[in-house]
Amino acid sequence: MKHQHLMWNIGLSDLDAARISEFAGAGYTMQTVPADALPSPDDLEREAPCIIWVAASVQAALAAHPRQLRQHLELVPRALVLDVSYTQNDLEQALDLDFSEIVRHPISRKRVLTVLRRAVETRNVHQDILRMTREILLERELLARKNDLLSFVVTFLTRTTESLDIADILINAREGFGKLLPVTGLHAILWPPSPTEGAHDAELFIGAYRQTEAHAAWTRLLLESAHRLARHDVAEYRTTALTHDEPSPLPEAGRVMMLPLGNGKNTFGAIAMALAETPALGKDQAQALDSVMRHLTLALRNAVVYREIKLQADHDALTQLHNRRSFDHRLAEEVDRHQRYGMPMTLLMLDIDHFKAVNDTYGHPAGDAVLREVAQTMRNACRTTDFAARYGGEEFCVILPHTDGKCGRIFAERLRKRLASSRVEVDGKTIAVTVSIGLATLSAAAPLSPERLVCEADGALYAAKAAGRNIVCEAQEPCQRANALRA
């Protein structure tokens, strides 16, 4: 069926309306519009008339409407139909109202068809311009969206490569994901990229307060994801808190996005995000998410490798305590900080009693087991602010920040007793372990250099060994005498 063009009629007599409809033919239909109730812009867009026929008798009524209420009608060709008795004033008013055509009586077929042809051509041009304008606006909107996504990707890459600290990377990633998704929390789990057969260890990063239902729920979810993705159970795990301004909600079905880190056998972790609502991603958004996940995977893998290399550089391979180089650096920092603010600090030096006899009697593997046992006991005894290190051979040391001599001695005695009560089993044989401990304290009244503080503690250690071993000695005078306290 051929498309019919709609014509609006404002104020025409029935005779004029019928005559115009007759001359226009079957391809046109006429609809009457009251002059005192102009159609709205929505009506104009919905019905899309090709022309508006207006009787001269209603010109004044149209002009009486405020221009903002009738200016949308100027988007459509309008023909003014003058009656036989029109005046010069009618023509001037027609010009003021910007009519595109003027038709005088008698109304002829030729004139009507000419007006309609021009109106349809004008409307078609207008529609073409409108369509092109909409296409341009759509292209601009699409381009703006692509620019927004590109900006999101670039910003995400920049933030996630600012640091080699895993927690910092994840905190920055949460902020970045928030530009694309309604993120209310981010959590993660990492495990060795190539775990051995059986259970493996993992590290969890939880963006929820400890000892809360949310913390426990996200922990369970991450451990389940590790079992599903790595196809191995998690034997042991440690948890690192991710600092966020707002507490994370509980995981809800349909509002959790789980994203693996890596692919297939190379998967080494997963990101779990809590969302305010179920996400509906478009193609471009999904591609942007895939892109940033690839870069986030690389950033986290690099951070893991960096941490392992740094661990190897700063830690003793056998005991996993800090090594001598790391200890010297930390001691210099702590001495400078404590002396600057006038705070006390205590240094312990430990030596395993009769360690050479252990190696000679049970063999070096047994000696290694004893070293590991001493290191583990030290780790368990230390606070998070303390710094334990292997000084060399069977000698160890502990830096106790903000600790005076009295508290340092209490800590040393507690550590000595723990080691004295421990036993190392090697090839069915039980080895007892004891240590001698020397301690020296840095105070505002007695400032010391790092080297002098080590000398003080080392002198106290030798005094403890000379006094019979399995003893804590406190330095009283620089490298000369110590007060031995036999347990």
Tab-separated table of C-alpha atoms in Angstrom:
chain	number	residue	atom	x	y	z
A	1	MET	CA	0.000	0.000	0.000
A	2	LYS	CA	1.261	3.439	-0.961
A	3	HIS	CA	2.149	5.650	2.007
A	4	GLN	CA	-0.402	8.384	2.740
A	5	HIS	CA	0.787	11.873	3.562
A	6	LEU	CA	-0.955	13.619	6.440
A	7	MET	CA	-2.173	17.211	6.089
A	8	TRP	CA	-3.277	19.329	9.024
A	9	ASN	CA	-6.167	21.756	8.615
A	10	ILE	CA	-6.449	24.789	10.903
A	11	GLY	CA	-9.584	26.871	10.371
A	12	LEU	CA	-10.433	25.886	6.764
A	13	SER	CA	-14.056	25.860	5.764
A	14	ASP	CA	-15.547	22.476	5.032
A	15	LEU	CA	-15.728	23.385	1.348
A	16	ASP	CA	-12.060	24.436	1.122
A	17	ALA	CA	-10.932	21.379	3.086
A	18	ALA	CA	-12.934	19.064	0.825
A	19	ARG	CA	-11.636	20.733	-2.329
A	20	ILE	CA	-7.977	20.522	-1.245
A	21	SER	CA	-8.436	16.861	-0.264
A	22	GLU	CA	-10.030	16.129	-3.642
A	23	PHE	CA	-7.237	17.844	-5.586
A	24	ALA	CA	-4.540	16.212	-3.448
A	25	GLY	CA	-5.781	12.725	-4.279
A	26	ALA	CA	-5.737	9.373	-2.513
A	27	GLY	CA	-2.140	9.789	-1.372
A	28	TYR	CA	-3.128	12.445	1.134
A	29	THR	CA	-5.424	12.572	4.139
A	30	MET	CA	-6.722	15.652	5.946
A	31	GLN	CA	-6.925	16.072	9.740
A	32	THR	CA	-8.562	19.060	11.429
A	33	VAL	CA	-6.671	20.815	14.244
A	34	PRO	CA	-8.440	23.433	16.426
A	35	ALA	CA	-6.860	26.883	16.302
A	36	ASP	CA	-7.307	27.439	20.030
A	37	ALA	CA	-5.507	24.217	21.027
A	38	LEU	CA	-2.274	23.959	19.084
A	39	PRO	CA	-0.618	20.532	18.822
A	40	SER	CA	2.440	19.974	20.968
A	41	PRO	CA	5.964	19.221	19.708
A	42	ASP	CA	5.347	15.562	20.620
A	43	ASP	CA	2.185	15.562	18.489
A	44	LEU	CA	4.137	17.062	15.613
A	45	GLU	CA	6.906	14.471	15.868
A	46	ARG	CA	4.484	11.572	16.272
A	47	GLU	CA	2.068	12.417	13.413
A	48	ALA	CA	4.598	14.114	11.087
A	49	PRO	CA	2.266	16.111	8.791
A	50	CYS	CA	3.718	17.095	5.434
A	51	ILE	CA	1.892	20.465	5.401
A	52	ILE	CA	-0.356	22.630	7.550
A	53	TRP	CA	-3.213	24.406	5.741
A	54	VAL	CA	-4.234	27.574	7.621
A	55	ALA	CA	-7.259	29.746	6.891
A	56	ALA	CA	-6.685	33.501	6.843
A	57	SER	CA	-9.535	33.854	9.313
A	58	VAL	CA	-7.488	32.219	12.107
A	59	GLN	CA	-4.243	34.134	11.514
A	60	ALA	CA	-4.967	36.458	14.384
A	61	ALA	CA	-5.758	33.519	16.691
A	62	LEU	CA	-2.434	31.887	15.818
A	63	ALA	CA	-0.529	35.123	16.284
A	64	ALA	CA	-2.108	35.488	19.725
A	65	HIS	CA	-0.289	32.367	20.976
A	66	PRO	CA	3.138	33.070	22.510
A	67	ARG	CA	5.859	32.289	20.003
A	68	GLN	CA	7.442	29.622	22.189
A	69	LEU	CA	4.139	27.709	22.028
A	70	ARG	CA	3.892	27.801	18.224
A	71	GLN	CA	7.463	27.976	16.966
A	72	HIS	CA	7.666	24.183	16.557
A	73	LEU	CA	4.991	24.470	13.844
A	74	GLU	CA	7.490	26.458	11.780
A	75	LEU	CA	9.376	23.206	11.185
A	76	VAL	CA	6.557	22.098	8.831
A	77	PRO	CA	5.621	23.842	5.529
A	78	ARG	CA	2.530	26.002	6.141
A	79	ALA	CA	0.177	27.282	3.444
A	80	LEU	CA	-2.105	30.248	4.108
A	81	VAL	CA	-5.448	30.070	2.284
A	82	LEU	CA	-6.747	33.585	1.595
A	83	ASP	CA	-10.453	34.131	1.042
A	84	VAL	CA	-11.828	36.319	-1.730
A	85	SER	CA	-11.967	39.408	0.466
A	86	TYR	CA	-8.373	39.317	1.713
A	87	THR	CA	-6.625	42.622	2.415
A	88	GLN	CA	-3.084	43.929	2.259
A	89	ASN	CA	-2.965	43.599	6.040
A	90	ASP	CA	-3.656	39.852	5.663
A	91	LEU	CA	-0.632	39.544	3.365
A	92	GLU	CA	1.624	41.461	5.756
A	93	GLN	CA	0.488	39.318	8.672
A	94	ALA	CA	1.204	36.207	6.594
A	95	LEU	CA	4.741	37.412	6.037
A	96	ASP	CA	5.129	38.052	9.776
A	97	LEU	CA	4.046	34.459	10.503
A	98	ASP	CA	6.538	33.084	7.950
A	99	PHE	CA	4.106	31.074	5.830
A	100	SER	CA	5.913	29.122	3.123
A	101	GLU	CA	2.995	29.270	0.630
A	102	ILE	CA	-0.007	31.544	-0.008
A	103	VAL	CA	-3.045	30.190	-1.889
A	104	ARG	CA	-5.725	32.531	-3.209
A	105	HIS	CA	-9.255	31.758	-4.283
A	106	PRO	CA	-10.345	30.200	-6.445
A	107	ILE	CA	-8.359	27.134	-5.304
A	108	SER	CA	-7.134	25.200	-8.349
A	109	ARG	CA	-5.896	21.638	-8.683
A	110	LYS	CA	-2.639	22.831	-10.243
A	111	ARG	CA	-1.939	25.202	-7.368
A	112	VAL	CA	-2.730	22.586	-4.714
A	113	LEU	CA	-0.500	19.981	-6.364
A	114	THR	CA	2.331	22.500	-6.723
A	115	VAL	CA	2.086	23.432	-3.054
A	116	LEU	CA	1.972	19.781	-2.000
A	117	ARG	CA	4.929	18.845	-4.208
A	118	ARG	CA	7.027	21.600	-2.664
A	119	ALA	CA	5.830	20.676	0.829
A	120	VAL	CA	6.740	17.008	0.390
A	121	GLU	CA	10.124	17.948	-1.058
A	122	THR	CA	10.718	20.347	1.824
A	123	ARG	CA	9.627	17.754	4.370
A	124	ASN	CA	11.864	15.117	2.770
A	125	VAL	CA	14.820	17.481	2.870
A	126	HIS	CA	13.996	18.327	6.466
A	127	GLN	CA	13.728	14.636	7.361
A	128	ASP	CA	17.028	13.923	5.611
A	129	ILE	CA	18.679	16.723	7.552
A	130	LEU	CA	17.066	15.493	10.769
A	131	ARG	CA	18.176	11.931	10.073
A	132	MET	CA	21.724	13.044	9.313
A	133	THR	CA	21.719	15.197	12.441
A	134	ARG	CA	20.606	12.245	14.540
A	135	GLU	CA	23.238	10.045	12.920
A	136	ILE	CA	25.888	12.659	13.651
A	137	LEU	CA	24.695	12.938	17.247
A	138	LEU	CA	24.686	9.160	17.535
A	139	GLU	CA	28.203	8.985	16.105
A	140	ARG	CA	29.293	11.667	18.539
A	141	GLU	CA	27.706	9.763	21.402
A	142	LEU	CA	29.370	6.526	20.305
A	143	LEU	CA	32.680	8.328	19.921
A	144	ALA	CA	32.257	9.890	23.360
A	145	ARG	CA	31.555	6.458	24.830
A	146	LYS	CA	34.609	5.014	23.111
A	147	ASN	CA	36.688	7.910	24.413
A	148	ASP	CA	35.300	7.305	27.903
A	149	LEU	CA	36.192	3.617	27.644
A	150	LEU	CA	39.637	4.459	26.294
A	151	SER	CA	40.137	6.916	29.145
A	152	PHE	CA	38.971	4.226	31.576
A	153	VAL	CA	41.479	1.716	30.166
A	154	VAL	CA	44.383	4.202	30.128
A	155	THR	CA	43.645	5.418	33.663
A	156	PHE	CA	43.270	1.833	34.875
A	157	LEU	CA	46.620	0.844	33.363
A	158	THR	CA	48.326	3.890	34.832
A	159	ARG	CA	46.989	3.305	38.344
A	160	THR	CA	47.672	-0.439	38.411
A	161	THR	CA	51.272	0.035	37.280
A	162	GLU	CA	52.103	2.762	39.810
A	163	SER	CA	53.107	0.218	42.440
A	164	LEU	CA	54.568	-3.255	42.765
A	165	ASP	CA	52.752	-3.813	46.045
A	166	ILE	CA	49.906	-6.292	45.552
A	167	ALA	CA	47.537	-4.622	48.021
A	168	ASP	CA	48.109	-1.194	46.441
A	169	ILE	CA	47.430	-2.611	42.971
A	170	LEU	CA	44.145	-4.147	44.134
A	171	ILE	CA	43.020	-0.955	45.886
A	172	ASN	CA	43.746	1.041	42.723
A	173	ALA	CA	41.965	-1.615	40.645
A	174	ARG	CA	38.839	-1.288	42.812
A	175	GLU	CA	38.807	2.439	42.177
A	176	GLY	CA	39.331	1.835	38.459
A	177	PHE	CA	36.594	-0.782	38.143
A	178	GLY	CA	34.243	1.678	39.821
A	179	LYS	CA	34.399	3.841	36.667
A	180	LEU	CA	32.822	1.008	34.670
A	181	LEU	CA	30.842	-1.062	37.164
A	182	PRO	CA	28.778	-0.330	40.310
A	183	VAL	CA	31.499	-1.804	42.549
A	184	THR	CA	30.859	-1.852	46.293
A	185	GLY	CA	33.768	-4.101	47.265
A	186	LEU	CA	36.771	-5.930	45.832
A	187	HIS	CA	38.501	-9.040	47.139
A	188	ALA	CA	41.142	-11.362	45.721
A	189	ILE	CA	42.960	-14.638	46.191
A	190	LEU	CA	46.387	-15.592	44.835
A	191	TRP	CA	48.102	-18.967	44.768
A	192	PRO	CA	51.333	-20.293	43.203
A	193	PRO	CA	51.093	-20.146	39.370
A	194	SER	CA	52.190	-23.784	39.117
A	195	PRO	CA	51.124	-25.473	42.356
A	196	THR	CA	52.492	-28.896	43.149
A	197	GLU	CA	50.201	-31.877	43.415
A	198	GLY	CA	47.883	-31.803	46.381
A	199	ALA	CA	47.001	-28.821	48.523
A	200	HIS	CA	48.757	-25.468	48.127
A	201	ASP	CA	49.053	-22.266	50.107
A	202	ALA	CA	47.216	-19.088	49.161
A	203	GLU	CA	47.013	-15.429	50.058
A	204	LEU	CA	43.663	-13.689	50.477
A	205	PHE	CA	43.058	-9.962	50.141
A	206	ILE	CA	39.778	-9.058	51.822
A	207	GLY	CA	38.144	-5.644	51.558
A	208	ALA	CA	36.015	-6.169	54.665
A	209	TYR	CA	36.608	-5.626	58.354
A	210	ARG	CA	38.006	-8.613	60.241
A	211	GLN	CA	35.808	-10.573	62.621
A	212	THR	CA	32.698	-9.743	60.588
A	213	GLU	CA	30.198	-11.896	58.756
A	214	ALA	CA	31.221	-10.284	55.457
A	215	HIS	CA	34.897	-11.127	56.043
A	216	ALA	CA	34.059	-14.771	56.702
A	217	ALA	CA	31.678	-14.992	53.722
A	218	TRP	CA	34.175	-13.564	51.232
A	219	THR	CA	36.898	-15.815	52.632
A	220	ARG	CA	34.739	-18.888	51.985
A	221	LEU	CA	33.854	-17.704	48.490
A	222	LEU	CA	37.490	-17.095	47.544
A	223	LEU	CA	38.634	-20.451	48.905
A	224	GLU	CA	35.883	-22.164	46.900
A	225	SER	CA	36.982	-20.318	43.771
A	226	ALA	CA	40.567	-21.481	44.326
A	227	HIS	CA	39.387	-25.083	44.536
A	228	ARG	CA	37.336	-24.663	41.359
A	229	LEU	CA	39.898	-22.766	39.285
A	230	ALA	CA	43.161	-24.346	40.478
A	231	ARG	CA	41.631	-27.798	41.032
A	232	HIS	CA	43.539	-28.013	44.304
A	233	ASP	CA	42.541	-27.486	47.903
A	234	VAL	CA	44.080	-24.659	49.912
A	235	ALA	CA	46.179	-26.051	52.752
A	236	GLU	CA	47.039	-22.808	54.507
A	237	TYR	CA	46.348	-19.188	53.755
A	238	ARG	CA	47.109	-15.775	55.135
A	239	THR	CA	44.885	-12.740	54.877
A	240	THR	CA	45.796	-9.169	54.001
A	241	ALA	CA	43.265	-6.410	54.636
A	242	LEU	CA	42.435	-4.017	51.817
A	243	THR	CA	41.619	-0.591	53.227
A	244	HIS	CA	38.355	0.856	51.902
A	245	ASP	CA	36.297	3.798	53.074
A	246	GLU	CA	33.102	1.742	53.261
A	247	PRO	CA	32.554	-1.785	54.619
A	248	SER	CA	31.964	-4.420	51.984
A	249	PRO	CA	28.513	-6.031	51.806
A	250	LEU	CA	27.889	-9.759	51.924
A	251	PRO	CA	28.168	-11.623	48.607
A	252	GLU	CA	24.732	-11.892	46.960
A	253	ALA	CA	23.712	-14.133	44.065
A	254	GLY	CA	23.728	-12.159	40.827
A	255	ARG	CA	25.727	-9.331	42.393
A	256	VAL	CA	29.167	-10.922	42.469
A	257	MET	CA	31.556	-10.801	39.529
A	258	MET	CA	34.299	-13.439	39.739
A	259	LEU	CA	37.174	-12.830	37.322
A	260	PRO	CA	40.061	-15.337	37.050
A	261	LEU	CA	43.636	-14.110	36.855
A	262	GLY	CA	45.334	-15.901	33.982
A	263	ASN	CA	43.769	-18.654	31.949
A	264	GLY	CA	43.603	-22.417	32.025
A	265	LYS	CA	46.597	-24.016	33.702
A	266	ASN	CA	48.226	-20.605	34.081
A	267	THR	CA	45.533	-19.320	36.452
A	268	PHE	CA	47.108	-18.043	39.660
A	269	GLY	CA	44.223	-16.266	41.349
A	270	ALA	CA	40.846	-14.591	41.087
A	271	ILE	CA	39.214	-11.212	41.661
A	272	ALA	CA	35.783	-11.130	43.321
A	273	MET	CA	33.799	-7.900	43.123
A	274	ALA	CA	30.607	-7.046	44.989
A	275	LEU	CA	28.221	-5.037	42.807
A	276	ALA	CA	25.337	-2.772	43.746
A	277	GLU	CA	23.234	-4.289	40.953
A	278	THR	CA	23.418	-6.997	38.316
A	279	PRO	CA	25.650	-5.575	35.564
A	280	ALA	CA	24.465	-5.257	31.960
A	281	LEU	CA	27.567	-4.731	29.857
A	282	GLY	CA	27.550	-3.753	26.213
A	283	LYS	CA	30.004	-5.173	23.716
A	284	ASP	CA	32.443	-2.267	24.050
A	285	GLN	CA	32.268	-2.364	27.853
A	286	ALA	CA	32.891	-6.116	27.872
A	287	GLN	CA	35.910	-5.635	25.608
A	288	ALA	CA	37.243	-2.862	27.857
A	289	LEU	CA	36.778	-5.092	30.913
A	290	ASP	CA	38.602	-7.937	29.169
A	291	SER	CA	41.439	-5.578	28.238
A	292	VAL	CA	41.974	-4.203	31.751
A	293	MET	CA	41.770	-7.700	33.232
A	294	ARG	CA	44.622	-8.833	30.977
A	295	HIS	CA	46.709	-5.885	32.149
A	296	LEU	CA	45.694	-6.388	35.786
A	297	THR	CA	46.726	-10.033	35.501
A	298	LEU	CA	50.128	-8.974	34.173
A	299	ALA	CA	50.535	-6.303	36.869
A	300	LEU	CA	49.721	-8.763	39.663
A	301	ARG	CA	51.954	-11.447	38.176
A	302	ASN	CA	54.829	-8.938	38.025
A	303	ALA	CA	54.114	-7.915	41.627
A	304	VAL	CA	54.204	-11.553	42.755
A	305	VAL	CA	57.492	-12.154	40.923
A	306	TYR	CA	58.946	-8.932	42.342
A	307	ARG	CA	57.935	-9.938	45.855
A	308	GLU	CA	59.514	-13.369	45.422
A	309	ILE	CA	62.751	-11.864	44.106
A	310	LYS	CA	62.795	-9.301	46.904
A	311	LEU	CA	62.082	-12.057	49.411
A	312	GLN	CA	65.023	-14.029	48.084
A	313	ALA	CA	67.230	-10.935	48.210
A	314	ASP	CA	66.154	-9.837	51.706
A	315	HIS	CA	65.541	-13.197	53.375
A	316	ASP	CA	67.579	-16.192	54.347
A	317	ALA	CA	66.641	-19.140	52.132
A	318	LEU	CA	66.781	-21.745	54.899
A	319	THR	CA	64.940	-19.986	57.726
A	320	GLN	CA	62.904	-17.422	55.711
A	321	LEU	CA	63.937	-14.770	58.222
A	322	HIS	CA	65.454	-11.499	57.062
A	323	ASN	CA	69.124	-11.828	56.143
A	324	ARG	CA	72.149	-9.853	57.341
A	325	ARG	CA	71.956	-7.243	54.586
A	326	SER	CA	68.283	-6.587	55.301
A	327	PHE	CA	68.998	-6.444	59.044
A	328	ASP	CA	71.785	-3.871	58.682
A	329	HIS	CA	69.537	-1.625	56.592
A	330	ARG	CA	66.584	-1.899	58.986
A	331	LEU	CA	68.727	-1.371	62.081
A	332	ALA	CA	70.157	1.865	60.673
A	333	GLU	CA	66.630	3.124	59.929
A	334	GLU	CA	65.296	2.207	63.378
A	335	VAL	CA	68.253	3.696	65.268
A	336	ASP	CA	67.910	6.958	63.342
A	337	ARG	CA	64.140	7.093	63.895
A	338	HIS	CA	64.265	6.247	67.615
A	339	GLN	CA	67.074	8.682	68.378
A	340	ARG	CA	65.334	11.456	66.415
A	341	TYR	CA	62.199	11.117	68.552
A	342	GLY	CA	63.927	10.062	71.786
A	343	MET	CA	62.243	6.655	71.965
A	344	PRO	CA	63.741	3.473	73.477
A	345	MET	CA	64.636	0.466	71.341
A	346	THR	CA	66.104	-2.914	72.266
A	347	LEU	CA	68.254	-5.270	70.214
A	348	LEU	CA	68.546	-9.000	70.971
A	349	MET	CA	71.387	-11.207	69.768
A	350	LEU	CA	70.791	-14.982	69.999
A	351	ASP	CA	73.183	-17.890	69.584
A	352	ILE	CA	72.154	-21.569	69.536
A	353	ASP	CA	73.983	-23.412	72.304
A	354	HIS	CA	76.304	-26.259	71.256
A	355	PHE	CA	75.171	-26.027	67.632
A	356	LYS	CA	78.426	-27.496	66.310
A	357	ALA	CA	77.813	-30.571	68.436
A	358	VAL	CA	74.367	-30.966	66.840
A	359	ASN	CA	75.921	-30.968	63.359
A	360	ASP	CA	78.703	-33.330	64.394
A	361	THR	CA	76.366	-35.735	66.192
A	362	TYR	CA	73.222	-35.750	64.038
A	363	GLY	CA	74.448	-34.345	60.719
A	364	HIS	CA	73.879	-31.095	58.890
A	365	PRO	CA	70.250	-31.887	57.912
A	366	ALA	CA	69.487	-32.068	61.631
A	367	GLY	CA	71.291	-28.765	62.124
A	368	ASP	CA	69.128	-27.224	59.394
A	369	ALA	CA	66.000	-28.506	61.142
A	370	VAL	CA	67.144	-26.875	64.388
A	371	LEU	CA	67.747	-23.568	62.588
A	372	ARG	CA	64.256	-23.693	61.085
A	373	GLU	CA	62.703	-24.481	64.471
A	374	VAL	CA	64.455	-21.524	66.109
A	375	ALA	CA	63.348	-19.238	63.254
A	376	GLN	CA	59.726	-20.381	63.485
A	377	THR	CA	59.660	-19.901	67.253
A	378	MET	CA	61.050	-16.392	66.811
A	379	ARG	CA	58.374	-15.559	64.226
A	380	ASN	CA	55.644	-16.781	66.542
A	381	ALA	CA	56.999	-14.725	69.447
A	382	CYS	CA	57.511	-11.465	67.566
A	383	ARG	CA	54.992	-8.679	67.204
A	384	THR	CA	54.159	-7.286	63.786
A	385	THR	CA	56.427	-4.301	64.481
A	386	ASP	CA	59.395	-6.469	65.526
A	387	PHE	CA	62.110	-7.441	63.069
A	388	ALA	CA	63.702	-10.901	63.275
A	389	ALA	CA	66.747	-11.845	61.192
A	390	ARG	CA	69.409	-14.498	60.793
A	391	TYR	CA	72.656	-12.714	61.542
A	392	GLY	CA	74.908	-15.512	60.349
A	393	GLY	CA	75.512	-19.201	61.057
A	394	GLU	CA	73.654	-20.069	64.258
A	395	GLU	CA	73.311	-16.429	65.352
A	396	PHE	CA	69.997	-14.556	65.166
A	397	CYS	CA	68.828	-11.093	66.151
A	398	VAL	CA	65.574	-9.296	66.900
A	399	ILE	CA	64.917	-5.546	66.734
A	400	LEU	CA	62.256	-4.502	69.265
A	401	PRO	CA	61.015	-0.967	68.431
A	402	HIS	CA	59.594	1.226	71.226
A	403	THR	CA	60.864	-1.260	73.833
A	404	ASP	CA	62.946	-0.358	76.889
A	405	GLY	CA	65.421	-2.671	78.621
A	406	LYS	CA	62.903	-4.026	81.124
A	407	CYS	CA	60.352	-5.028	78.506
A	408	GLY	CA	63.129	-6.277	76.236
A	409	ARG	CA	64.362	-8.598	78.973
A	410	ILE	CA	60.829	-9.940	79.550
A	411	PHE	CA	60.517	-10.680	75.829
A	412	ALA	CA	63.967	-12.315	75.736
A	413	GLU	CA	63.166	-14.543	78.728
A	414	ARG	CA	59.870	-15.581	77.178
A	415	LEU	CA	61.606	-16.461	73.911
A	416	ARG	CA	64.385	-18.343	75.687
A	417	LYS	CA	61.866	-20.443	77.635
A	418	ARG	CA	59.866	-21.256	74.508
A	419	LEU	CA	62.986	-22.500	72.765
A	420	ALA	CA	64.143	-24.444	75.811
A	421	SER	CA	60.822	-26.295	75.882
A	422	SER	CA	60.870	-27.098	72.155
A	423	ARG	CA	62.106	-30.350	70.657
A	424	VAL	CA	63.239	-31.148	67.123
A	425	GLU	CA	62.508	-34.633	65.771
A	426	VAL	CA	64.984	-35.884	63.155
A	427	ASP	CA	65.049	-39.513	61.970
A	428	GLY	CA	63.381	-40.677	65.158
A	429	LYS	CA	65.798	-38.776	67.359
A	430	THR	CA	64.846	-35.895	69.639
A	431	ILE	CA	67.107	-32.861	69.823
A	432	ALA	CA	66.771	-30.310	72.621
A	433	VAL	CA	67.381	-26.682	71.723
A	434	THR	CA	68.568	-23.853	73.952
A	435	VAL	CA	69.875	-20.385	73.152
A	436	SER	CA	71.952	-17.735	74.848
A	437	ILE	CA	70.661	-14.189	74.464
A	438	GLY	CA	72.332	-10.828	74.843
A	439	LEU	CA	70.389	-7.591	74.765
A	440	ALA	CA	71.276	-3.941	74.505
A	441	THR	CA	68.947	-0.972	74.772
A	442	LEU	CA	69.038	2.352	72.986
A	443	SER	CA	67.597	5.246	74.993
A	444	ALA	CA	67.503	9.014	74.854
A	445	ALA	CA	69.986	9.093	77.722
A	446	ALA	CA	72.383	6.710	75.953
A	447	PRO	CA	72.440	7.321	72.186
A	448	LEU	CA	74.398	4.766	70.179
A	449	SER	CA	75.305	4.169	66.562
A	450	PRO	CA	73.942	0.992	64.909
A	451	GLU	CA	77.425	-0.555	65.026
A	452	ARG	CA	77.833	0.273	68.712
A	453	LEU	CA	74.410	-1.136	69.551
A	454	VAL	CA	75.337	-4.427	67.852
A	455	CYS	CA	78.617	-4.441	69.753
A	456	GLU	CA	76.743	-3.956	73.045
A	457	ALA	CA	74.318	-6.797	72.327
A	458	ASP	CA	77.098	-9.061	71.044
A	459	GLY	CA	79.135	-8.440	74.185
A	460	ALA	CA	76.121	-9.340	76.320
A	461	LEU	CA	75.668	-12.511	74.244
A	462	TYR	CA	79.257	-13.612	74.881
A	463	ALA	CA	78.767	-12.892	78.581
A	464	ALA	CA	75.689	-15.144	78.544
A	465	LYS	CA	77.630	-17.963	76.910
A	466	ALA	CA	80.499	-17.500	79.347
A	467	ALA	CA	78.047	-17.624	82.249
A	468	GLY	CA	76.845	-21.100	81.321
A	469	ARG	CA	74.537	-20.702	78.292
A	470	ASN	CA	70.718	-20.854	78.120
A	471	ILE	CA	70.819	-17.435	79.787
A	472	VAL	CA	69.695	-13.874	79.048
A	473	CYS	CA	72.318	-11.181	79.667
A	474	GLU	CA	71.768	-7.450	79.518
A	475	ALA	CA	74.580	-5.109	78.526
A	476	GLN	CA	75.487	-2.667	81.279
A	477	GLU	CA	78.665	-1.104	79.952
A	478	PRO	CA	79.809	-0.953	76.314
A	479	CYS	CA	81.279	-4.333	75.358
A	480	GLN	CA	82.833	-4.875	78.797
A	481	ARG	CA	80.497	-6.534	81.269
A	482	ALA	CA	76.976	-7.916	81.417
A	483	ASN	CA	74.528	-8.845	84.074
A	484	ALA	CA	73.871	-12.549	83.683
A	485	LEU	CA	70.495	-13.827	84.782
A	486	ARG	CA	70.451	-17.611	84.922
A	487	ALA	CA	66.977	-19.074	84.425
